[in-house]
mmCIF file of C-alpha atoms in Angstrom:
data_model
loop_
_atom_site.group_PDB
_atom_site.id
_atom_site.type_symbol
_atom_site.label_atom_id
_atom_site.label_comp_id
_atom_site.label_asym_id
_atom_site.label_seq_id
_atom_site.Cartn_x
_atom_site.Cartn_y
_atom_site.Cartn_z
ATOM 1 C CA UNK A 284 8.931 2.239 11.189
ATOM 2 C CA UNK A 285 10.454 3.185 8.256
ATOM 3 C CA UNK A 286 10.411 1.054 4.965
ATOM 4 C CA UNK A 287 13.107 -1.594 4.329
ATOM 5 C CA UNK A 288 16.019 1.532 3.212
ATOM 6 C CA UNK A 289 17.436 -0.798 -0.200
ATOM 7 C CA UNK A 290 13.588 -0.667 -2.190
ATOM 8 C CA UNK A 291 13.668 -1.088 -5.687
ATOM 9 C CA UNK A 292 12.971 2.000 -7.860
ATOM 10 C CA UNK A 293 12.284 -0.154 -10.677
ATOM 11 C CA UNK A 294 8.728 -1.615 -9.385
ATOM 12 C CA UNK A 295 6.135 0.359 -6.515
ATOM 13 C CA UNK A 296 6.340 -4.079 -4.971
ATOM 14 C CA UNK A 297 9.543 -4.897 -4.234
ATOM 15 C CA UNK A 298 9.084 -8.468 -5.181
ATOM 16 C CA UNK A 299 11.702 -10.130 -3.820
ATOM 17 C CA UNK A 300 10.089 -9.430 -0.765
ATOM 18 C CA UNK A 301 5.933 -10.066 -2.249
ATOM 19 C CA UNK A 302 7.534 -13.826 -3.531
ATOM 20 C CA UNK A 303 9.055 -13.740 0.851
ATOM 21 C CA UNK A 304 6.221 -13.286 2.598
ATOM 22 C CA UNK A 305 4.190 -15.736 -0.378
ATOM 23 C CA UNK A 306 6.438 -18.538 0.035
ATOM 24 C CA UNK A 307 6.491 -18.592 -3.712
ATOM 25 C CA UNK A 308 2.921 -19.120 -4.242
ATOM 26 C CA UNK A 309 1.714 -17.615 -7.219
ATOM 27 C CA UNK A 310 -2.113 -18.740 -6.559
ATOM 28 C CA UNK A 311 -1.608 -16.448 -3.194
ATOM 29 C CA UNK A 312 0.454 -14.008 -4.572
ATOM 30 C CA UNK A 313 -2.855 -13.465 -7.393
ATOM 31 C CA UNK A 314 -4.895 -13.641 -4.325
ATOM 32 C CA UNK A 315 -3.388 -11.421 -1.842
ATOM 33 C CA UNK A 316 -2.158 -8.672 -5.175
ATOM 34 C CA UNK A 317 -7.075 -9.058 -5.882
ATOM 35 C CA UNK A 318 -7.572 -8.134 -2.764
ATOM 36 C CA UNK A 319 -4.865 -5.087 -1.669
ATOM 37 C CA UNK A 320 -5.948 -3.713 -5.344
ATOM 38 C CA UNK A 321 -9.633 -4.004 -3.774
ATOM 39 C CA UNK A 322 -8.757 -3.034 -0.809
ATOM 40 C CA UNK A 323 -7.050 -0.044 -1.697
ATOM 41 C CA UNK A 324 -9.718 1.019 -3.690
ATOM 42 C CA UNK A 325 -13.048 1.224 -0.711
ATOM 43 C CA UNK A 326 -9.951 3.141 1.627
ATOM 44 C CA UNK A 327 -8.841 5.650 -0.566
ATOM 45 C CA UNK A 328 -13.225 6.169 -1.276
ATOM 46 C CA UNK A 329 -13.841 6.051 2.528
ATOM 47 C CA UNK A 330 -10.421 8.732 3.126
ATOM 48 C CA UNK A 331 -11.692 11.103 0.689
ATOM 49 C CA UNK A 332 -14.074 11.935 3.343
ATOM 50 C CA UNK A 333 -11.922 12.329 6.653
ATOM 51 C CA UNK A 334 -13.858 9.884 8.556
ATOM 52 C CA UNK A 335 -13.516 10.528 11.849
ATOM 53 C CA UNK A 336 -11.212 6.627 12.287
ATOM 54 C CA UNK A 337 -8.775 8.074 9.504
ATOM 55 C CA UNK A 338 -5.544 7.676 11.088
ATOM 56 C CA UNK A 339 -6.777 3.809 11.706
ATOM 57 C CA UNK A 340 -7.696 3.565 8.545
ATOM 58 C CA UNK A 341 -4.112 4.536 7.421
ATOM 59 C CA UNK A 342 -2.963 2.166 9.987
ATOM 60 C CA UNK A 343 -4.585 -0.469 8.196
ATOM 61 C CA UNK A 344 -3.857 0.677 4.886
ATOM 62 C CA UNK A 345 0.271 0.949 6.021
ATOM 63 C CA UNK A 346 0.580 -2.537 6.955
ATOM 64 C CA UNK A 347 -1.287 -3.906 4.269
ATOM 65 C CA UNK A 348 0.568 -2.231 1.791
ATOM 66 C CA UNK A 349 3.706 -3.443 4.382
ATOM 67 C CA UNK A 350 2.803 -7.017 4.011
ATOM 68 C CA UNK A 351 3.255 -7.396 -0.238
ATOM 69 C CA UNK A 352 5.625 -4.885 -0.175
ATOM 70 C CA UNK A 353 4.306 -1.786 -1.733
ATOM 71 C CA UNK A 354 6.750 0.581 0.676
ATOM 72 C CA UNK A 355 5.407 3.676 -0.788
ATOM 73 C CA UNK A 356 2.077 3.201 0.407
ATOM 74 C CA UNK A 357 3.161 2.005 3.340
ATOM 75 C CA UNK A 358 5.218 5.086 3.379
ATOM 76 C CA UNK A 359 2.263 7.522 2.588
ATOM 77 C CA UNK A 360 -0.536 5.740 4.760
ATOM 78 C CA UNK A 361 2.473 7.108 7.026
ATOM 79 C CA UNK A 362 3.129 10.451 6.228
ATOM 80 C CA UNK A 363 -0.943 10.764 6.936
ATOM 81 C CA UNK A 364 -1.739 8.640 9.513
ATOM 82 C CA UNK A 365 0.908 10.828 11.939
ATOM 83 C CA UNK A 366 -0.588 13.286 10.628
ATOM 84 C CA UNK A 367 -4.355 12.873 11.416
ATOM 85 C CA UNK A 368 -3.349 12.382 14.755
ATOM 86 C CA UNK A 369 -1.503 15.338 15.408
ATOM 87 C CA UNK A 370 -4.565 16.905 14.319
ATOM 88 C CA UNK A 371 -2.693 18.649 10.316
ATOM 89 C CA UNK A 372 -3.133 16.417 7.936
ATOM 90 C CA UNK A 373 -3.935 18.163 5.083
ATOM 91 C CA UNK A 374 -5.147 16.942 1.185
ATOM 92 C CA UNK A 375 -1.971 16.742 0.099
ATOM 93 C CA UNK A 376 -1.637 13.872 2.034
ATOM 94 C CA UNK A 377 -3.895 12.021 0.718
ATOM 95 C CA UNK A 378 -3.403 12.632 -2.739
ATOM 96 C CA UNK A 379 -0.100 11.718 -1.920
ATOM 97 C CA UNK A 380 0.009 8.835 -1.303
ATOM 98 C CA UNK A 381 -3.228 8.501 -4.523
ATOM 99 C CA UNK A 382 -0.721 8.921 -6.267
ATOM 100 C CA UNK A 383 2.195 5.850 -4.145
ATOM 101 C CA UNK A 384 -1.018 3.342 -4.846
ATOM 102 C CA UNK A 385 -1.258 4.806 -8.732
ATOM 103 C CA UNK A 386 1.730 3.392 -9.161
ATOM 104 C CA UNK A 387 1.821 0.655 -7.233
ATOM 105 C CA UNK A 388 -1.745 -0.804 -8.827
ATOM 106 C CA UNK A 389 0.113 -0.282 -11.586
ATOM 107 C CA UNK A 390 2.583 -2.343 -10.972
ATOM 108 C CA UNK A 391 0.827 -4.694 -9.526
ATOM 109 C CA UNK A 392 -2.091 -5.314 -12.625
ATOM 110 C CA UNK A 393 1.945 -5.526 -14.495
ATOM 111 C CA UNK A 394 2.162 -9.077 -12.359
ATOM 112 C CA UNK A 395 -1.374 -10.157 -12.251
ATOM 113 C CA UNK A 396 -0.693 -9.833 -15.761
ATOM 114 C CA UNK A 397 1.952 -12.542 -16.305
#
């Protein structure tokens, strides 16, 4: 399922989506952003070793990213997941996911500092 077409270009997190998903609760927002940041670090480390369950891990990351409005991460994870399921994933897809995650984490760090 493609991400919403009107994702803001200014940041790696759709803040309106995030606020809607956390019901405007700033404490909950901080918690889910912190968890997402830790999850991405852990999953990217595991994915770097191309485990047998890599497609499932990419799928997990895709869902988590969509939940917080990190649609570029979700799209990159979806591409990796699809390629893994077809048996033709390469390091460039993992690198693209890493770049999307880096951008999201910068936005997350900025938001957590507010």
